[in-house]
Amino acid sequence: MGRAADMAAARGRARTAVVVLMLVLAALLGLLWKLWSSSSRDRVLVPSGRFWRPWPDSRAFWNREQQRLDLLYSPIFHPNGSLGNRSLTPQDPCTADPRVPTQVSDYNTLPRRFQDFLLHMRCRSSRLRISPPRGCGGGNGGGNGAPFLLLAVKSLVPHFARRQAIRETWGRAGVVGGRSVVTLFLLGDASPADHHPALQGMLGEEARLHGDLLQWDYRDSFFNLTLKDVLFLQWFGRRCRRARYVLKGDDDVFVNTPRVLQLLAGLDQVQTQDLFLGDVISAAAPHRDPQLKYFVPESVFEGSYPPYAGGGGYLLSGELALRLLAASRRVALYPIDDVYTGMCLQKLGVAPQRGDGFRTFGLDAALRGNPCVYRSLVLVHGCSPQELMELWPWVEQPARDCQ
Ligand SMILES: *[C@@H]1O[C@H](CO)[C@@H](O)[C@H](O)[C@H]1NC(C)=O
Ligand SMILES: *[C@@H]1O[C@H](CO)[C@@H](O)[C@H](O)[C@H]1NC(C)=O
Ligand SMILES: *[C@@H]1O[C@H](CO)[C@@H](O)[C@H](O)[C@H]1NC(C)=O
């Protein structure tokens, strides 16, 4: 009787043990499945942080450069997450890299702008020539302290009229609707070597008059726009860390500043953290037709692009701008600046969001002439200084009739 009860109890215990074992196994299988499926789902197009992630062996120059950076910044070799004072190149990274011509298979047949880009791809510094006297506190007429919204406008030295039209319209600095707005223009050098007339004297006058120019020494070319982005982020990290929001735009965009402020007023702390709004393009890849402006040869880059926002204009939080600065150190410079920003966002695991009313690829011809359309939009690319002057009163005076 006692033995039968013992045996029944032992059988009961064995059954419980089997059930527990099966549960543990099921949990383990579930975990493995989750790991496997997540790693195959986010099969990254641009290398992300960890160096042990499977990496297609690439012969393209940018990809190899990125592989090198991933290795250098890998948490195993550099647990502090920084290289400290260790230089990435044996020589000054801003002199032409002599190894490039032998490392890029078709270097000699590449367009000149690519050769220039590749030779100086590791350069991330440039001397500041003109900086705003009040830092990011605004130009001569602006307020004090950190702005609520910083309008950072990529411009070129000869574009005097575009800058003035922006000052008189959407970039009018000061206090707008109780919020401080500051406008700064980002410039490089327009040198005689690129057949520019002597404009630096006039630019100096403009800086004295408005105090809203930020100019570096580097050659301002299309492929150096990424360098301009990086230099701006570096300056932002040093001089403007407390700005709440940044709108980065070209000098030929229309921005509905009141609408931007309205949009920002509705955000909470969590939405602000990862705020990156623009005209988002996903699933793009490099153009391989040498005739196109955005052509990138296979010898330079292989793969497709992460989601990115059209560079004509996007809106982000100051907090995210600081994280972008940190991420940019770990991403090799890419010749197309908006794609580069997308690559840095991907490093951070932040997805750019599609913003309603961002038209960085212009407007339909049918809508262009209609000022009322602009009232409901946030940002439109491709406006001349005169168009800005004509449109602005319609945005400022809601009383005007719009059918
Ligand atoms: C990390 O940083 C600390 C302080 O800056 C330094 O003492 C330490 O040696 C660093 N460790 C490595 C592995 O670089
Ligand atoms: C970095 O190292 C170089 C030479 O190795 C030295 O000249 C330079 O002063 C160092 N910079 C800092 C900030 O330590
Ligand atoms: C970018 O600027 C640097 C510094 O002025 C210059 O040496 C280089 O040629 C420029 N790159 C391009 C692609 O223009």
XYZ file of C-alpha atoms and ligand atoms in Angstrom:
445
model
C 0.000 0.000 0.000
C 2.819 2.380 1.107
C 4.956 1.339 -1.849
C 2.127 1.867 -4.309
C 1.590 5.390 -2.937
C 5.351 6.080 -3.126
C 5.430 4.939 -6.723
C 2.414 7.062 -7.598
C 4.086 10.073 -5.971
C 7.355 9.364 -7.829
C 5.470 9.093 -11.109
C 3.746 12.390 -10.330
C 7.087 14.072 -9.673
C 8.551 12.635 -12.889
C 5.547 13.946 -14.836
C 5.980 17.407 -13.313
C 9.694 17.333 -14.157
C 8.937 16.417 -17.783
C 6.383 19.212 -18.069
C 8.815 21.752 -16.608
C 11.572 20.547 -18.939
C 9.290 20.906 -21.958
C 8.303 24.405 -20.890
C 11.956 25.403 -20.557
C 12.718 23.919 -23.983
C 9.773 25.759 -25.535
C 10.965 29.025 -23.989
C 14.477 28.432 -25.313
C 13.193 27.638 -28.790
C 11.058 30.770 -28.727
C 14.053 32.878 -27.751
C 16.208 31.351 -30.491
C 13.455 31.933 -33.027
C 13.140 35.577 -31.975
C 16.890 36.142 -32.220
C 17.076 34.458 -35.596
C 14.079 36.224 -37.093
C 15.110 39.658 -35.851
C 18.625 39.300 -37.208
C 17.321 38.243 -40.603
C 14.656 40.938 -40.639
C 16.910 43.896 -40.050
C 19.549 42.692 -42.438
C 21.125 46.110 -42.590
C 21.939 47.865 -45.780
C 24.395 50.183 -44.134
C 26.671 48.547 -41.615
C 25.483 49.185 -38.124
C 27.407 49.207 -34.863
C 28.767 45.733 -34.231
C 31.769 44.443 -36.075
C 30.802 40.767 -35.829
C 27.643 41.283 -37.837
C 27.931 39.308 -41.078
C 29.258 41.664 -43.661
C 29.203 41.106 -47.382
C 32.779 41.356 -48.522
C 32.836 44.511 -50.565
C 35.425 45.954 -52.870
C 33.791 49.381 -52.967
C 35.875 52.112 -51.371
C 33.220 53.617 -49.100
C 32.137 50.188 -47.814
C 35.703 49.241 -46.939
C 36.243 52.572 -45.254
C 33.083 51.999 -43.219
C 34.232 48.495 -42.290
C 37.447 50.004 -40.986
C 35.516 52.542 -38.886
C 33.221 49.815 -37.523
C 36.274 47.872 -36.432
C 37.956 50.901 -34.899
C 34.855 51.855 -32.951
C 33.819 48.330 -32.037
C 32.950 48.092 -28.343
C 35.359 45.173 -27.863
C 38.478 47.006 -28.944
C 37.370 50.372 -27.618
C 34.994 49.943 -24.707
C 35.024 53.675 -24.057
C 33.376 54.266 -27.398
C 35.990 56.720 -28.492
C 39.327 56.695 -30.204
C 40.628 59.458 -28.022
C 43.536 61.152 -29.707
C 44.296 58.276 -32.014
C 44.434 59.496 -35.564
C 42.540 57.557 -38.216
C 45.237 58.155 -40.792
C 48.979 58.237 -40.503
C 49.069 61.767 -41.888
C 46.874 64.870 -41.618
C 43.430 63.675 -42.808
C 42.845 66.984 -44.590
C 45.713 66.599 -47.042
C 45.059 64.434 -50.098
C 45.263 60.737 -49.154
C 47.966 59.273 -51.431
C 46.652 55.744 -51.097
C 43.304 56.471 -52.708
C 44.325 56.268 -56.406
C 45.649 52.745 -55.922
C 42.739 51.591 -53.757
C 39.872 52.586 -56.056
C 39.808 50.285 -59.046
C 38.703 52.807 -61.680
C 40.078 55.949 -60.020
C 41.561 57.378 -63.220
C 38.303 57.255 -65.162
C 36.128 58.703 -62.372
C 34.752 62.226 -62.750
C 36.983 64.844 -61.140
C 34.507 65.585 -58.347
C 34.717 61.963 -57.189
C 38.496 62.003 -57.221
C 38.430 65.174 -55.096
C 35.882 63.685 -52.754
C 37.765 60.401 -52.251
C 41.109 62.121 -51.702
C 39.650 64.208 -48.850
C 37.040 61.814 -47.561
C 38.650 61.545 -44.125
C 38.798 65.293 -43.543
C 36.275 66.514 -40.973
C 37.715 69.812 -39.885
C 38.009 73.289 -41.285
C 38.952 76.649 -39.849
C 36.065 78.976 -38.977
C 36.397 82.206 -40.908
C 33.248 84.060 -39.864
C 31.106 83.176 -36.886
C 28.067 84.943 -35.479
C 29.173 87.359 -32.718
C 26.412 86.179 -30.407
C 26.868 82.463 -30.985
C 23.479 80.906 -31.464
C 21.843 83.723 -29.524
C 20.896 85.379 -32.793
C 22.139 88.072 -35.113
C 22.460 91.744 -34.302
C 18.780 92.141 -33.513
C 18.089 88.763 -31.940
C 17.337 87.701 -28.396
C 19.652 86.211 -25.803
C 20.360 82.639 -24.836
C 19.482 79.456 -26.647
C 16.751 79.682 -29.263
C 13.606 77.613 -29.264
C 14.047 77.114 -33.010
C 17.292 77.451 -34.936
C 16.881 77.892 -38.686
C 20.162 76.631 -40.167
C 20.237 77.502 -43.857
C 22.775 75.988 -46.242
C 23.808 78.779 -48.571
C 26.626 79.654 -50.990
C 28.686 82.831 -50.851
C 27.258 84.400 -54.074
C 23.627 83.915 -52.949
C 23.225 87.372 -51.354
C 19.676 87.900 -52.631
C 18.466 84.525 -51.402
C 19.754 85.209 -47.889
C 18.189 88.673 -47.806
C 14.814 87.333 -48.982
C 14.909 84.740 -46.199
C 15.717 87.418 -43.603
C 12.732 89.432 -44.778
C 10.346 86.476 -44.868
C 10.399 83.095 -43.145
C 13.783 83.573 -41.493
C 12.922 86.814 -39.749
C 14.665 86.274 -36.432
C 13.293 87.407 -33.110
C 10.365 86.325 -31.037
C 7.602 84.686 -33.048
C 4.454 83.678 -31.174
C 6.312 83.829 -27.844
C 9.159 81.598 -29.092
C 12.674 82.755 -29.951
C 13.727 82.018 -33.507
C 17.298 82.435 -34.757
C 18.487 82.185 -38.361
C 22.038 81.268 -39.368
C 23.493 80.799 -42.855
C 26.092 78.055 -43.374
C 28.832 78.812 -45.872
C 32.118 77.458 -47.180
C 34.680 79.164 -49.363
C 34.076 80.379 -52.917
C 37.617 80.557 -54.235
C 39.103 82.002 -57.444
C 40.328 78.452 -58.202
C 36.670 77.613 -58.858
C 36.290 80.765 -60.981
C 34.434 82.813 -58.388
C 34.874 86.594 -58.450
C 36.212 88.184 -55.249
C 33.207 88.204 -52.908
C 34.799 87.849 -49.491
C 34.858 91.623 -48.874
C 31.139 91.916 -49.503
C 30.514 88.876 -47.344
C 32.404 90.562 -44.507
C 30.078 93.579 -44.848
C 27.065 91.292 -44.765
C 28.354 89.597 -41.611
C 28.845 92.984 -39.905
C 25.370 94.103 -40.923
C 23.456 90.990 -39.886
C 25.712 88.864 -37.662
C 24.069 85.693 -38.946
C 26.810 84.059 -41.034
C 28.828 80.970 -40.229
C 31.638 80.452 -42.736
C 34.335 77.785 -42.886
C 37.478 77.622 -44.979
C 36.740 74.515 -47.019
C 35.864 74.510 -50.716
C 32.072 74.740 -51.011
C 31.161 72.167 -53.657
C 28.239 69.792 -54.070
C 30.191 66.816 -52.752
C 31.386 68.826 -49.760
C 27.833 69.423 -48.514
C 28.289 66.429 -46.209
C 31.336 68.136 -44.733
C 29.167 71.225 -44.209
C 26.631 69.079 -42.309
C 29.331 67.606 -40.098
C 30.984 70.979 -39.443
C 27.611 72.434 -38.526
C 26.929 69.588 -36.074
C 30.365 70.124 -34.504
C 29.653 73.843 -34.095
C 26.179 73.066 -32.747
C 27.720 70.715 -30.170
C 30.115 73.432 -29.009
C 28.026 76.582 -29.237
C 24.334 75.793 -29.444
C 23.681 72.672 -27.392
C 20.601 74.098 -25.742
C 18.595 74.973 -28.847
C 15.349 73.005 -28.630
C 14.731 72.427 -32.330
C 16.638 72.816 -35.572
C 15.258 73.304 -39.042
C 17.915 72.525 -41.608
C 17.124 73.868 -45.049
C 18.471 75.089 -48.386
C 18.438 78.763 -49.289
C 15.848 78.176 -52.010
C 13.069 76.815 -49.827
C 9.920 78.387 -48.534
C 9.274 77.624 -44.866
C 5.980 78.289 -43.152
C 7.583 79.302 -39.856
C 4.305 79.911 -37.963
C 3.156 76.427 -38.924
C 6.444 74.896 -37.813
C 6.087 76.582 -34.413
C 2.503 75.380 -34.171
C 3.591 71.846 -34.957
C 6.369 71.948 -32.340
C 4.068 73.350 -29.668
C 2.003 70.166 -29.862
C 4.893 67.792 -29.110
C 5.618 66.147 -25.776
C 8.994 65.187 -24.314
C 8.968 61.676 -25.770
C 8.029 62.824 -29.262
C 10.788 65.417 -29.120
C 13.559 62.940 -28.299
C 13.650 61.243 -31.691
C 12.051 64.012 -33.733
C 13.220 63.934 -37.348
C 10.568 65.102 -39.812
C 10.917 65.531 -43.530
C 10.099 64.298 -46.989
C 11.217 60.699 -46.452
C 12.491 58.486 -49.238
C 12.778 54.784 -48.501
C 14.191 51.912 -50.504
C 16.375 54.112 -52.696
C 19.693 53.037 -54.175
C 22.538 54.870 -55.892
C 22.070 55.989 -59.500
C 24.491 54.195 -61.788
C 24.065 56.448 -64.816
C 27.123 58.713 -65.040
C 25.021 61.467 -66.626
C 22.970 62.008 -63.472
C 23.751 64.471 -60.718
C 23.402 61.783 -58.046
C 25.489 59.168 -59.891
C 27.692 57.030 -57.632
C 29.925 54.361 -59.222
C 30.066 50.743 -57.991
C 33.724 51.190 -57.144
C 32.724 53.790 -54.526
C 29.553 52.371 -52.961
C 27.702 49.061 -52.975
C 24.315 48.495 -51.407
C 21.146 50.485 -51.042
C 20.305 53.569 -49.033
C 18.637 53.657 -45.626
C 15.468 55.778 -45.368
C 16.429 59.444 -45.540
C 14.781 62.838 -45.761
C 15.261 65.068 -48.798
C 18.027 67.552 -47.975
C 15.961 70.562 -49.071
C 14.670 70.786 -45.531
C 13.964 68.763 -42.422
C 13.103 69.405 -38.823
C 14.796 67.735 -35.860
C 15.206 68.208 -32.138
C 18.390 69.684 -30.685
C 18.707 66.555 -28.592
C 18.755 64.343 -31.681
C 21.220 66.722 -33.395
C 23.703 66.045 -30.577
C 23.250 62.294 -30.953
C 23.695 62.654 -34.726
C 26.995 64.411 -34.068
C 28.196 61.432 -32.019
C 26.971 58.944 -34.641
C 28.560 60.869 -37.509
C 32.033 60.133 -36.125
C 31.373 56.445 -36.772
C 30.037 56.832 -40.326
C 32.378 57.409 -43.261
C 31.532 60.599 -45.169
C 29.311 59.949 -48.172
C 29.170 62.311 -51.171
C 25.398 62.881 -50.938
C 24.572 64.785 -47.771
C 20.954 63.768 -47.198
C 21.814 60.086 -47.662
C 24.662 60.545 -45.178
C 22.262 61.946 -42.580
C 20.039 58.899 -43.189
C 23.045 56.625 -42.565
C 23.785 58.368 -39.256
C 20.130 58.066 -38.217
C 20.262 54.378 -38.965
C 23.332 54.036 -36.765
C 21.209 55.517 -33.978
C 18.259 53.265 -34.753
C 16.052 56.287 -35.410
C 13.710 56.288 -38.391
C 13.044 59.610 -40.125
C 9.313 60.374 -40.133
C 7.290 61.602 -43.057
C 6.089 65.102 -42.213
C 2.834 66.366 -43.668
C 3.448 69.409 -45.802
C 7.158 68.863 -46.553
C 7.638 69.196 -50.319
C 11.380 68.978 -50.818
C 10.886 67.810 -54.391
C 8.892 70.911 -55.336
C 5.239 71.492 -56.041
C 3.057 70.564 -59.003
C 3.077 73.310 -61.604
C -0.675 73.734 -61.153
C -0.243 74.631 -57.470
C 2.864 76.758 -57.735
C 1.197 80.060 -58.452
C -1.434 79.699 -55.761
C -0.391 81.465 -52.544
C -3.200 79.855 -50.563
C -1.643 76.432 -51.063
C 1.462 77.530 -49.192
C -0.531 78.349 -46.081
C -1.196 74.685 -45.419
C 2.318 73.495 -46.264
C 5.397 73.437 -44.035
C 8.268 73.536 -46.514
C 8.512 73.815 -50.292
C 11.712 73.471 -52.290
C 12.639 75.582 -55.286
C 11.531 79.161 -54.554
C 13.280 82.233 -55.919
C 13.845 85.290 -53.684
C 11.051 87.095 -55.534
C 8.635 84.208 -55.067
C 9.373 84.263 -51.334
C 8.677 88.005 -51.151
C 5.435 87.554 -53.058
C 4.210 84.577 -51.016
C 5.075 85.721 -47.536
C 2.311 88.317 -46.956
C -0.235 85.574 -47.637
C 1.199 83.405 -44.910
C 1.493 86.252 -42.445
C -2.023 87.603 -42.868
C -4.547 84.834 -42.427
C -7.308 87.384 -43.032
C -6.650 87.327 -46.760
C -9.206 85.374 -48.721
C -8.346 81.858 -49.718
C -10.915 79.908 -51.676
C 38.582 54.495 -20.732
O 38.557 55.827 -20.219
C 39.167 55.976 -18.945
C 38.994 57.413 -18.494
O 39.064 58.311 -19.556
C 40.657 55.582 -19.050
O 41.272 55.710 -17.805
C 40.738 54.153 -19.522
O 42.107 53.791 -19.688
C 39.994 53.961 -20.836
N 40.013 52.556 -21.207
C 40.347 52.143 -22.421
C 40.329 50.668 -22.618
O 40.665 52.898 -23.314
C 47.335 64.158 -30.145
O 48.530 63.535 -30.534
C 49.412 64.344 -31.228
C 50.646 63.545 -31.670
O 50.501 62.196 -31.406
C 49.823 65.530 -30.376
O 50.685 66.394 -31.090
C 48.582 66.297 -29.969
O 48.926 67.361 -29.089
C 47.600 65.375 -29.282
N 46.360 66.123 -29.023
C 45.736 66.055 -27.842
C 44.467 66.848 -27.737
O 46.138 65.376 -26.931
C 36.258 69.623 -50.043
O 36.995 70.593 -49.340
C 38.375 70.321 -49.209
C 38.974 71.409 -48.333
O 38.833 72.663 -48.926
C 38.998 70.252 -50.596
O 40.381 69.953 -50.484
C 38.323 69.179 -51.414
O 38.799 69.163 -52.739
C 36.818 69.426 -51.454
N 36.151 68.299 -52.073
C 35.384 68.429 -53.144
C 34.734 67.198 -53.644
O 35.198 69.497 -53.668
